[in-house]
Coordinates of N, CA and C in Angstrom, one line a residue:
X746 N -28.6 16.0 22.7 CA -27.8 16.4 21.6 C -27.0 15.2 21.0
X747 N -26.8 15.1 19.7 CA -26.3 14.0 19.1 C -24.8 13.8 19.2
X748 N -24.2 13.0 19.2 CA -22.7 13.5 19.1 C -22.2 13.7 17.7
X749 N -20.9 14.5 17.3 CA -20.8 14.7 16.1 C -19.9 13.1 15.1
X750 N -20.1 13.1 14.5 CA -19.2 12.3 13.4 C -17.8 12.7 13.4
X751 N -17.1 11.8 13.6 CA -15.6 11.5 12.9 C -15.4 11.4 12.3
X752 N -15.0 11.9 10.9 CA -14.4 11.0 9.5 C -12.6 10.9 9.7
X753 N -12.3 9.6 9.5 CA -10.8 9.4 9.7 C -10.5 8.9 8.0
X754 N -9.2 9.4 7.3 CA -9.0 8.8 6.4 C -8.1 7.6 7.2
X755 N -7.7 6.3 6.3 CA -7.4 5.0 7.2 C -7.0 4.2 5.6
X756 N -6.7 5.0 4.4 CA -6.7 4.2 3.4 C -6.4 4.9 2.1
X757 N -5.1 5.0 1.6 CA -4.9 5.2 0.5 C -4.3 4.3 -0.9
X758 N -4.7 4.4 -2.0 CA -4.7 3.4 -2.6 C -4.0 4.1 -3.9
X759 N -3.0 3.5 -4.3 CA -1.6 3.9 -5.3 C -1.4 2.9 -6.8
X760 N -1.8 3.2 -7.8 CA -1.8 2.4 -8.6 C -1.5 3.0 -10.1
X761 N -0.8 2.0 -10.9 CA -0.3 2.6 -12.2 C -1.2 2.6 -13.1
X762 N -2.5 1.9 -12.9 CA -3.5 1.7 -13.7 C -4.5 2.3 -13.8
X763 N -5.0 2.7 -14.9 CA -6.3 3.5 -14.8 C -7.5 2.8 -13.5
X764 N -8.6 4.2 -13.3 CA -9.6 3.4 -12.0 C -10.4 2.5 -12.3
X765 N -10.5 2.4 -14.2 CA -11.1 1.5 -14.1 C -11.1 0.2 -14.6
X766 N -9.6 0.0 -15.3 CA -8.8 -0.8 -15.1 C -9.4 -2.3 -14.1
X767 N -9.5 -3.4 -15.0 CA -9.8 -4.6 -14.4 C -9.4 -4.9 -13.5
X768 N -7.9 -4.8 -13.7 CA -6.7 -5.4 -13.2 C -5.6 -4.4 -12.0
X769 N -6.7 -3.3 -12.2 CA -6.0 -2.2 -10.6 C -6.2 -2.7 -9.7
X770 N -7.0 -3.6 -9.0 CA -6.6 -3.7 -7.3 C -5.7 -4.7 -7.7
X771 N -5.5 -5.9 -8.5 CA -4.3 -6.3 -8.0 C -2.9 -5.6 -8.4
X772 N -3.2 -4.8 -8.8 CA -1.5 -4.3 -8.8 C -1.7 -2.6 -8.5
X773 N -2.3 -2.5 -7.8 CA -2.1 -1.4 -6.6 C -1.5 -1.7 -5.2
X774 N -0.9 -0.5 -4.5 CA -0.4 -0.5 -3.4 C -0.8 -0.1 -2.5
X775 N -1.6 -0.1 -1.3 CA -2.3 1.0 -0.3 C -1.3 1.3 0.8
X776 N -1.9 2.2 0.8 CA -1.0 3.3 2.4 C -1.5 3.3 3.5
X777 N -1.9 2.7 4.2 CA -2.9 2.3 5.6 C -2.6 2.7 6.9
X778 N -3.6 3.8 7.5 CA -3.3 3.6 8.6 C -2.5 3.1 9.7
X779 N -1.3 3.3 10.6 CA -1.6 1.8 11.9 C -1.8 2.6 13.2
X780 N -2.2 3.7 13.2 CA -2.4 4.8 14.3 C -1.1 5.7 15.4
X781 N -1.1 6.2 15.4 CA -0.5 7.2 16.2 C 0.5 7.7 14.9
X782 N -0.2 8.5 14.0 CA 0.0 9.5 12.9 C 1.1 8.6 12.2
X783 N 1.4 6.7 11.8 CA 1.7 6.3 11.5 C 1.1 5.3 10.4
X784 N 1.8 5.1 9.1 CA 1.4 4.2 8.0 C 2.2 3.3 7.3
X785 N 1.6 2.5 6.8 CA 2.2 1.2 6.5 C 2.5 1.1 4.6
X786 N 2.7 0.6 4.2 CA 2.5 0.7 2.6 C 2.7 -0.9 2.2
X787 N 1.4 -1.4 2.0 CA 1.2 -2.9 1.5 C 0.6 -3.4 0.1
X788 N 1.0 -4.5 0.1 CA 0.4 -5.0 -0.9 C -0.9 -5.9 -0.8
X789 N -1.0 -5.6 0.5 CA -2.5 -6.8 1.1 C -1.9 -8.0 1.8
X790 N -0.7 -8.1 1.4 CA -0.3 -9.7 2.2 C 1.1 -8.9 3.1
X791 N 2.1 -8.2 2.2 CA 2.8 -8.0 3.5 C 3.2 -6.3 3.2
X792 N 4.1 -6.1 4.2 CA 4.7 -4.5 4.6 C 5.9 -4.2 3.9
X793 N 6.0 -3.3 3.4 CA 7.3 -3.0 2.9 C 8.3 -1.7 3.6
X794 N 9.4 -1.7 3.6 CA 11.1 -1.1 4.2 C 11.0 -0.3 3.5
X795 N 12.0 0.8 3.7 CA 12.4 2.3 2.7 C 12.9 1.8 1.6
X796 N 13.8 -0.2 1.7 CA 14.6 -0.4 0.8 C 13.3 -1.0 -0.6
X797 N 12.1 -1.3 -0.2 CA 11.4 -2.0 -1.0 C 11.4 -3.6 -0.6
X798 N 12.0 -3.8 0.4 CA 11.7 -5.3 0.8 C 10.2 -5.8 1.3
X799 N 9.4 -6.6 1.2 CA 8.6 -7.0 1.6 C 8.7 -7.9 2.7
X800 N 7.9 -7.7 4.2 CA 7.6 -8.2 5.6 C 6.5 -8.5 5.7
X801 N 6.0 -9.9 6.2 CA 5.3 -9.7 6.9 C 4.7 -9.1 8.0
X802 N 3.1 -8.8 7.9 CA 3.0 -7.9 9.4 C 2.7 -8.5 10.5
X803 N 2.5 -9.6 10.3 CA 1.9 -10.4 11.8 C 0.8 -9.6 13.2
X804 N 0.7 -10.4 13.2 CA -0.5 -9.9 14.7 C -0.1 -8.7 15.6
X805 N -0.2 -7.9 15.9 CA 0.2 -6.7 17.3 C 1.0 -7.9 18.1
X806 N 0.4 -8.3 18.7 CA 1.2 -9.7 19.6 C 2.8 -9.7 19.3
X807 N 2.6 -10.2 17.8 CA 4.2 -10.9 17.4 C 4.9 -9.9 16.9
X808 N 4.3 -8.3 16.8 CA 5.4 -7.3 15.9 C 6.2 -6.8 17.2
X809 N 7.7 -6.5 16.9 CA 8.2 -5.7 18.1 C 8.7 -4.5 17.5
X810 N 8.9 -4.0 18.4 CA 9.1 -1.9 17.8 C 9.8 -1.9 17.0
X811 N 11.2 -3.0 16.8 CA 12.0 -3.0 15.5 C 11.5 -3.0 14.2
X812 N 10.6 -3.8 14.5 CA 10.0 -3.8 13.3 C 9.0 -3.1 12.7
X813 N 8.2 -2.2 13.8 CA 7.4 -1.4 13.4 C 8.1 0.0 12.9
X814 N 8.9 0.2 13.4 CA 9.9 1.0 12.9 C 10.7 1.2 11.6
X815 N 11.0 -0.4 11.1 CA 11.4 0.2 9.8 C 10.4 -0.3 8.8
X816 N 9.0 -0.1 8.9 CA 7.6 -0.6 8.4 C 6.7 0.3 8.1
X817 N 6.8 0.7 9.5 CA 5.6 2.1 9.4 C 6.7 3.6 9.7
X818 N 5.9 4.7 8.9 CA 6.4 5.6 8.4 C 5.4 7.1 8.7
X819 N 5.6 8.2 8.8 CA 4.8 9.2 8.3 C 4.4 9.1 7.4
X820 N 2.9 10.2 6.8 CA 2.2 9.7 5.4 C 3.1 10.2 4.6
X821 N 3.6 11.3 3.9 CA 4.7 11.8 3.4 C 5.5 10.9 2.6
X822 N 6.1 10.1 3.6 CA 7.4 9.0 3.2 C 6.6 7.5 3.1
X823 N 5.8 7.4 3.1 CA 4.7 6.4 3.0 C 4.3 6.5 1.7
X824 N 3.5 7.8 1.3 CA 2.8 7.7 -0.2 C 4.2 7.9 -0.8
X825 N 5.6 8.6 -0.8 CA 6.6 8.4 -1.5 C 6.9 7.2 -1.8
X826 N 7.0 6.2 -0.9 CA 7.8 5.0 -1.2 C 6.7 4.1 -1.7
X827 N 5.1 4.4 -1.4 CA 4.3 3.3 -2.7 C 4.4 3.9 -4.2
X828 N 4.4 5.3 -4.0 CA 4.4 5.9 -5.3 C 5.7 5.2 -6.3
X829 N 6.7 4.9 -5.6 CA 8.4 4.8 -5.9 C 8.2 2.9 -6.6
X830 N 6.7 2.1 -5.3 CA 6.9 0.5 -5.4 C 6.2 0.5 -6.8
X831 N 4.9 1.3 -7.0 CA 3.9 0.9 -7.6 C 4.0 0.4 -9.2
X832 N 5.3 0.9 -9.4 CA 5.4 1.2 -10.8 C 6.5 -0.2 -11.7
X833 N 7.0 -0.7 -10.3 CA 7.5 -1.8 -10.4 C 6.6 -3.7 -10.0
X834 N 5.6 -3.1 -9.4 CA 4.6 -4.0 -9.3 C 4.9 -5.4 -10.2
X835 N 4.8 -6.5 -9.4 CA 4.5 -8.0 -10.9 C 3.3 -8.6 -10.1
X836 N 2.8 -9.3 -10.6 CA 1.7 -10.2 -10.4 C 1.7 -11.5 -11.3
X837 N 1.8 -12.5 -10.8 CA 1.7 -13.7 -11.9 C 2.8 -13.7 -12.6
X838 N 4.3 -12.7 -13.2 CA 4.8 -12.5 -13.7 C 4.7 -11.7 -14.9
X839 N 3.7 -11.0 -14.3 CA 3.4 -9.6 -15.6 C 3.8 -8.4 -14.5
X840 N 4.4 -7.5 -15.6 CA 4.4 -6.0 -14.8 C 3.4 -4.9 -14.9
X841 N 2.9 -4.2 -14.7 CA 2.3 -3.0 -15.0 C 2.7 -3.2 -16.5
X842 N 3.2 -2.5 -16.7 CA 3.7 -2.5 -18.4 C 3.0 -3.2 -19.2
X843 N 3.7 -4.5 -18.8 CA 3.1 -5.6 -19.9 C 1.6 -5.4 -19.6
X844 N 0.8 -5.4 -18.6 CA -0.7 -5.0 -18.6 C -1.2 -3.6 -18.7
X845 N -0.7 -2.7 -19.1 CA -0.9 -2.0 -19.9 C -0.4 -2.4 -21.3
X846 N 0.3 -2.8 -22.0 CA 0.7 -3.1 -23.3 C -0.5 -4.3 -23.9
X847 N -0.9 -4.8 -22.9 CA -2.4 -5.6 -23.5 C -3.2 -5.0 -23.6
X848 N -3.8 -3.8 -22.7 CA -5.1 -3.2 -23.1 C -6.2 -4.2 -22.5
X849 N -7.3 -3.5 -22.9 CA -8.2 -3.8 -22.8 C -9.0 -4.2 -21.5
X850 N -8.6 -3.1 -20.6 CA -8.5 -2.6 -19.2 C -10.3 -2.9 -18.5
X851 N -11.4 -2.4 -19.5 CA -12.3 -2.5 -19.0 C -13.1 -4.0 -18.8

């Protein structure tokens, strides 16, 4: 007998830009897994707080519970607070805004 398949979601992805949008992954937010019914809300380089601060996450090794604590979250308060980052996004010094106010997405 085979064994059955797991599908785990491990990745949600938050963004003010249309999907198809050039310029969506960089100014999207994901909500990522870190296991034990816990998630993170990043921008790909670091972690963000309830307050909107950005952390590094460093290795398992170098995080201590302090920090995993005010980092990772239930999904609930996790997609709340990317939904809350997303919209404030800059990159290079452009906001969402201004890259939508250029257009020309595809």
């Amino acid at each position: 007998m085979s064994p059955e398949p797991v599908v785990t979601v491990t990745r949600y992805e938050v963004s003010c830009l249309p999907e198809e949008h050039r310029d969506r992954r960089s100014f999207s937010m994901s909500v990522a897994y870190r296991g034990g019914e816990k998630w993170c809300v990043t921008d790909t380089f670091e972690c963000y707080d309830l307050d909107g601060h950005p952390s590094f996450e460093g290795r398992a090794s170098c995080r201590d519970d302090a920090w995993s604590a005010r980092h990772w979250f239930d999904l609930v308060t996790a997609l709340a607070l990317a939904n809350r980052l997303a919209p404030a996004m800059r990159v290079n010094g452009q906001s969402v805004a201004d890259v939508l106010a250029r257009g020309g997405g595809q």
